[in-house]
Short mmCIF file of C-alpha atoms in Angstrom, two decimals:
data_model
loop_
_atom_site.label_atom_id
_atom_site.label_comp_id
_atom_site.label_asym_id
_atom_site.label_seq_id
_atom_site.Cartn_x
_atom_site.Cartn_y
_atom_site.Cartn_z
CA MET A 1 -71.27 -12.44 19.04
CA ARG A 2 -69.10 -14.22 21.62
CA LYS A 3 -67.91 -16.71 19.01
CA LYS A 4 -66.68 -13.92 16.76
CA LYS A 5 -64.32 -12.37 19.35
CA PRO A 6 -61.74 -15.22 19.32
CA ALA A 7 -61.75 -15.17 15.53
CA ILE A 8 -61.15 -11.41 15.48
CA ARG A 9 -58.41 -11.77 18.07
CA ARG A 10 -56.67 -14.45 16.01
CA ARG A 11 -56.91 -12.26 12.92
CA LEU A 12 -55.35 -9.33 14.77
CA ILE A 13 -52.55 -11.54 16.06
CA ARG A 14 -51.83 -12.73 12.51
CA LEU A 15 -51.76 -9.15 11.24
CA ALA A 16 -49.37 -8.17 14.03
CA CYS A 17 -47.08 -11.08 13.18
CA PHE A 18 -46.69 -10.14 9.52
CA PRO A 19 -44.27 -7.22 10.15
CA LEU A 20 -42.23 -9.38 12.54
CA ILE A 21 -42.01 -12.19 10.00
CA ALA A 22 -41.10 -9.73 7.24
CA TYR A 23 -38.39 -8.17 9.42
CA PHE A 24 -37.04 -11.62 10.33
CA LEU A 25 -36.81 -12.58 6.64
CA TYR A 26 -35.22 -9.21 5.84
CA GLY A 27 -32.63 -9.76 8.55
CA CYS A 28 -31.90 -13.29 7.32
CA ALA A 29 -31.41 -12.01 3.77
CA LEU A 30 -28.99 -9.34 4.91
CA MET A 31 -27.13 -11.87 7.04
CA SER A 32 -26.75 -14.12 3.99
CA PHE A 33 -25.64 -11.36 1.62
CA GLN A 34 -23.77 -8.97 3.92
CA ASP A 35 -20.35 -10.07 2.69
CA ARG A 36 -21.41 -9.39 -0.90
CA LEU A 37 -22.66 -5.95 0.10
CA VAL A 38 -19.48 -5.02 1.96
CA PHE A 39 -17.02 -6.77 -0.39
CA PRO A 40 -18.54 -6.88 -3.92
CA ARG A 41 -15.57 -8.61 -5.50
CA ASP A 42 -17.46 -9.40 -8.70
CA VAL A 43 -17.62 -5.68 -9.58
CA PRO A 44 -13.91 -5.03 -10.21
CA GLY A 45 -13.39 -8.65 -11.27
CA PRO A 46 -10.26 -10.82 -10.93
CA ARG A 47 -6.88 -10.00 -12.47
CA ASN A 48 -4.20 -12.23 -13.92
CA ALA A 49 -1.69 -12.80 -11.12
CA ALA A 50 1.05 -13.41 -13.69
CA ALA A 51 0.41 -10.21 -15.65
CA PRO A 52 3.28 -7.71 -15.65
CA LEU A 53 3.14 -4.82 -13.23
CA PRO A 54 2.96 -1.21 -14.40
CA ALA A 55 6.31 0.51 -14.87
CA HIS A 56 8.23 1.48 -11.72
CA TRP A 57 6.15 -0.72 -9.39
CA GLU A 58 7.43 -3.72 -7.46
CA GLN A 59 5.31 -6.39 -5.81
CA LEU A 60 5.49 -7.66 -2.23
CA THR A 61 3.60 -10.86 -1.52
CA ILE A 62 2.56 -12.50 1.71
CA THR A 63 1.04 -15.89 2.40
CA ALA A 64 -1.60 -15.61 5.11
CA GLU A 65 -2.29 -18.14 7.85
CA ASP A 66 -5.10 -19.69 5.79
CA GLY A 67 -2.89 -20.05 2.71
CA SER A 68 -4.21 -16.95 0.92
CA VAL A 69 -1.64 -15.23 -1.26
CA VAL A 70 -1.97 -11.45 -1.08
CA PRO A 71 0.05 -8.83 -3.00
CA ALA A 72 0.86 -5.19 -2.35
CA TRP A 73 2.58 -2.90 -4.82
CA LEU A 74 5.33 -0.46 -3.90
CA HIS A 75 6.40 2.60 -5.88
CA MET A 76 9.50 4.44 -4.72
CA PRO A 77 9.56 8.17 -5.48
CA PHE A 78 11.68 9.52 -8.31
CA ARG A 79 13.21 12.13 -6.04
CA ARG A 80 14.32 11.70 -2.43
CA SER A 81 14.57 14.08 0.48
CA LYS A 82 17.96 15.20 1.79
CA GLY A 83 18.03 12.43 4.37
CA GLY A 84 17.70 9.75 1.71
CA ALA A 85 14.90 7.73 3.31
CA ALA A 86 11.49 8.54 1.82
CA PRO A 87 8.20 9.02 3.64
CA ALA A 88 5.45 6.64 2.52
CA VAL A 89 1.70 6.38 2.19
CA MET A 90 -0.19 3.09 2.49
CA PHE A 91 -3.20 3.39 0.20
CA PHE A 92 -6.36 1.36 0.89
CA HIS A 93 -8.88 1.34 -1.96
CA GLY A 94 -12.66 1.11 -1.99
CA ASN A 95 -14.80 -2.02 -2.06
CA ALA A 96 -15.29 -2.11 -5.85
CA GLU A 97 -11.68 -1.45 -6.86
CA VAL A 98 -8.42 -3.36 -7.21
CA ILE A 99 -4.87 -2.06 -7.06
CA ASP A 100 -4.37 -2.76 -10.79
CA ASP A 101 -6.90 -0.06 -11.63
CA ILE A 102 -5.56 2.71 -9.40
CA ALA A 103 -1.78 2.42 -9.79
CA ASP A 104 -1.58 4.98 -12.60
CA THR A 105 -4.28 7.38 -11.43
CA PRO A 106 -3.40 11.05 -10.78
CA GLU A 107 -4.40 10.67 -7.12
CA VAL A 108 -1.64 8.08 -6.66
CA GLU A 109 0.95 9.53 -9.05
CA MET A 110 0.99 12.88 -7.23
CA TYR A 111 2.84 11.33 -4.28
CA SER A 112 5.92 10.48 -6.33
CA THR A 113 6.27 14.09 -7.41
CA LEU A 114 6.25 15.04 -3.73
CA GLY A 115 8.99 12.54 -2.89
CA VAL A 116 6.61 10.08 -1.18
CA ALA A 117 6.66 6.32 -1.69
CA VAL A 118 3.31 4.59 -2.26
CA MET A 119 2.21 1.14 -1.17
CA LEU A 120 -1.07 -0.11 -2.62
CA VAL A 121 -2.50 -2.83 -0.38
CA GLU A 122 -4.77 -5.49 -1.90
CA TYR A 123 -7.49 -7.35 -0.01
CA ARG A 124 -7.91 -11.11 0.04
CA GLY A 125 -10.11 -12.29 -2.81
CA TYR A 126 -9.61 -9.07 -4.78
CA GLY A 127 -7.70 -8.70 -8.04
CA ARG A 128 -4.62 -10.92 -7.96
CA ALA A 129 -5.14 -12.04 -4.35
CA THR A 130 -6.64 -15.36 -3.30
CA GLY A 131 -8.81 -16.13 -0.29
CA ALA A 132 -11.83 -14.30 1.11
CA PRO A 133 -11.90 -10.75 2.53
CA SER A 134 -12.93 -9.83 6.05
CA GLU A 135 -12.11 -7.08 8.53
CA LYS A 136 -9.90 -9.44 10.52
CA ALA A 137 -8.08 -10.70 7.43
CA ILE A 138 -7.48 -7.20 6.04
CA ALA A 139 -6.11 -6.01 9.39
CA ALA A 140 -3.78 -9.00 9.74
CA ASP A 141 -2.42 -8.65 6.20
CA SER A 142 -2.03 -4.88 6.55
CA VAL A 143 0.08 -5.27 9.68
CA ARG A 144 2.47 -7.54 7.82
CA PHE A 145 2.68 -5.14 4.87
CA TYR A 146 3.23 -2.21 7.24
CA ASP A 147 6.08 -4.03 8.98
CA ALA A 148 7.67 -4.85 5.62
CA LEU A 149 7.36 -1.22 4.52
CA ALA A 150 8.74 0.13 7.81
CA GLY A 151 11.70 -2.24 7.49
CA HIS A 152 12.50 -1.20 3.91
CA SER A 153 15.94 0.39 3.65
CA GLY A 154 14.63 3.26 1.53
CA ILE A 155 11.68 4.16 3.77
CA ASP A 156 11.57 6.40 6.82
CA PRO A 157 9.56 4.27 9.31
CA LYS A 158 8.63 7.37 11.33
CA ARG A 159 6.81 8.97 8.39
CA ILE A 160 4.25 6.45 7.18
CA ILE A 161 0.70 7.67 6.68
CA PHE A 162 -2.45 5.70 5.93
CA TYR A 163 -4.89 6.73 3.22
CA GLY A 164 -8.34 5.10 3.15
CA ARG A 165 -10.96 5.61 0.46
CA SER A 166 -14.54 4.54 1.30
CA LEU A 167 -14.22 0.95 2.57
CA GLY A 168 -10.48 1.58 2.58
CA GLY A 169 -11.04 3.98 5.47
CA GLY A 170 -12.15 0.99 7.50
CA ALA A 171 -9.03 -0.89 6.41
CA ALA A 172 -6.80 2.05 7.33
CA CYS A 173 -8.44 2.36 10.74
CA ALA A 174 -8.21 -1.39 11.33
CA LEU A 175 -4.45 -1.10 10.77
CA ALA A 176 -4.27 2.01 12.96
CA ARG A 177 -5.48 -0.10 15.90
CA GLU A 178 -2.25 -2.10 15.61
CA ARG A 179 0.26 0.33 14.11
CA LYS A 180 0.06 4.06 14.73
CA PRO A 181 0.29 6.20 11.58
CA PHE A 182 2.24 9.43 11.27
CA ALA A 183 -0.95 10.91 9.84
CA LEU A 184 -4.22 9.68 8.37
CA ILE A 185 -6.28 10.69 5.33
CA MET A 186 -9.89 9.53 5.16
CA GLN A 187 -11.76 10.00 1.88
CA SER A 188 -15.52 9.43 1.60
CA CYS A 189 -15.54 7.24 4.71
CA PHE A 190 -18.33 5.98 6.94
CA LEU A 191 -18.66 6.31 10.70
CA SER A 192 -18.88 2.52 11.15
CA LEU A 193 -20.66 -0.38 9.51
CA ASP A 194 -22.77 -0.60 12.66
CA ALA A 195 -24.04 2.94 12.06
CA MET A 196 -24.77 2.19 8.41
CA ALA A 197 -26.58 -1.02 9.34
CA ALA A 198 -28.67 0.82 11.95
CA LYS A 199 -30.05 3.04 9.18
CA MET A 200 -31.23 -0.15 7.50
CA TRP A 201 -32.86 -1.36 10.75
CA VAL A 202 -30.20 -4.02 11.29
CA PRO A 203 -28.68 -4.43 14.78
CA GLY A 204 -24.90 -4.42 14.96
CA PHE A 205 -24.63 -7.86 16.56
CA LEU A 206 -25.74 -9.40 13.26
CA LEU A 207 -22.67 -8.03 11.46
CA ARG A 208 -19.55 -10.06 10.80
CA ASN A 209 -17.50 -6.94 10.06
CA HIS A 210 -17.81 -3.71 12.03
CA PHE A 211 -15.03 -1.33 10.91
CA ARG A 212 -15.47 1.03 13.86
CA ASN A 213 -13.80 4.06 12.31
CA ASP A 214 -15.38 6.23 14.99
CA GLU A 215 -13.58 4.43 17.81
CA VAL A 216 -10.20 4.51 16.05
CA VAL A 217 -10.41 8.16 14.98
CA ALA A 218 -11.27 9.19 18.55
CA SER A 219 -8.25 7.29 19.89
CA LEU A 220 -5.60 8.65 17.51
CA ASP A 221 -3.30 11.50 18.46
CA CYS A 222 -2.10 12.31 14.94
CA PRO A 223 -3.16 14.75 12.20
CA ILE A 224 -6.18 13.55 10.21
CA LEU A 225 -7.49 14.99 6.95
CA PHE A 226 -11.07 14.11 6.08
CA MET A 227 -12.31 14.53 2.50
CA HIS A 228 -15.87 14.03 1.28
CA GLY A 229 -18.34 14.89 -1.46
CA ARG A 230 -21.17 17.12 -0.32
CA ASN A 231 -23.60 15.26 -2.60
CA ASP A 232 -22.50 11.73 -1.64
CA THR A 233 -25.55 9.47 -1.86
CA ILE A 234 -23.75 6.23 -0.91
CA VAL A 235 -21.92 7.42 2.21
CA PRO A 236 -23.52 10.77 3.13
CA CYS A 237 -21.05 13.45 4.21
CA VAL A 238 -22.66 13.58 7.66
CA ASN A 239 -20.38 10.60 8.37
CA THR A 240 -17.31 12.77 7.91
CA GLU A 241 -18.92 15.63 9.85
CA ARG A 242 -19.30 13.29 12.81
CA LEU A 243 -15.83 11.78 12.43
CA VAL A 244 -14.08 15.16 12.37
CA ARG A 245 -15.80 16.08 15.64
CA LEU A 246 -14.36 12.92 17.20
CA ALA A 247 -10.80 13.56 16.01
CA LYS A 248 -8.29 15.26 18.30
CA HIS A 249 -6.40 16.81 15.38
CA GLY A 250 -8.73 16.62 12.41
CA ARG A 251 -10.03 18.92 9.73
CA ALA A 252 -12.31 18.34 6.77
CA VAL A 253 -12.50 19.55 3.17
CA TYR A 254 -15.48 19.01 0.90
CA GLN A 255 -16.14 19.00 -2.81
CA ALA A 256 -19.38 19.43 -4.74
CA CYS A 257 -19.60 15.85 -5.98
CA ASP A 258 -21.02 12.40 -5.24
CA HIS A 259 -19.23 9.28 -3.99
CA ASN A 260 -17.80 7.77 -7.16
CA ASP A 261 -16.79 11.00 -8.90
CA PHE A 262 -14.61 12.28 -6.07
CA PRO A 263 -12.46 14.26 -6.64
CA ARG A 264 -14.30 16.29 -9.24
CA ASP A 265 -11.83 19.12 -8.73
CA LEU A 266 -8.51 17.30 -9.12
CA GLU A 267 -6.38 20.42 -8.76
CA GLY A 268 -8.18 21.34 -5.54
CA TYR A 269 -7.74 17.78 -4.27
CA GLU A 270 -4.00 17.79 -4.97
CA ARG A 271 -3.65 21.21 -3.34
CA ASP A 272 -5.49 20.04 -0.21
CA VAL A 273 -3.45 16.84 0.11
CA GLU A 274 -0.11 18.52 -0.53
CA GLY A 275 -0.97 21.28 1.94
CA PHE A 276 -1.86 18.71 4.58
CA LEU A 277 1.37 16.76 4.02
CA ARG A 278 3.43 19.92 4.38
CA GLU A 279 1.52 21.07 7.46
CA CYS A 280 2.12 17.83 9.33
CA GLY A 281 5.79 17.62 8.29
CA MET A 282 5.41 14.68 5.95
CA VAL A 283 7.18 16.47 3.11
CA GLU A 284 9.44 19.52 2.96
#
């Protein structure tokens, strides 16, 4: 009987090690593929950098410190306010989109009818841009695009808002750390990548990108509109519920939809956005 005890002990130790080994391998896999999960550039696919732009759009291009060439598109409104200089929105898209695919969408076109200029910011490695995306790279490029927009003769630098959709909320907040927006709109956004990783049993220190929207939202002293689908299965709306509690001047509106079909009620969406812009003094 005494000889069996060491064997049983070794067997129990092996059994106890299996979950640890499995978790270690799981963590290694996520470490290896985290950039693909956060930035799935193969989903929208590349675009021809030499292809013509849609009508009424102009392209601004920067060359980053690593040689990456990154575009942003600017659309000036058809009508201007009495002062001449137009307010502007910097639009940051989701992780499976490119600016080519959203330039002519109703969500973007509505701004021109309100007298608001639109800048669509691309991410490195997406669409017509070269290089590789990261939180640091997106923030650095966005600062340069913001400065170019604020210095544009037809833009009112005091009325520039940031609009972030899904991953774009992280991009908008990353910019807001460096340049304060007049207002902020967050659609279908997460609390932070750390919080999302924690739900997958991954500690935050393993992440290369954090996008701490919670920290930025809590620090801002500007109006914030949060929008989310009640049935969102990718980024549950509890993220927005927590973000709006952190905001000093925030409110939230919800629609009965999932993540990728927001907004299901386009008229309601346009009414909510226009109402917010008028409330905060963005448009007359």
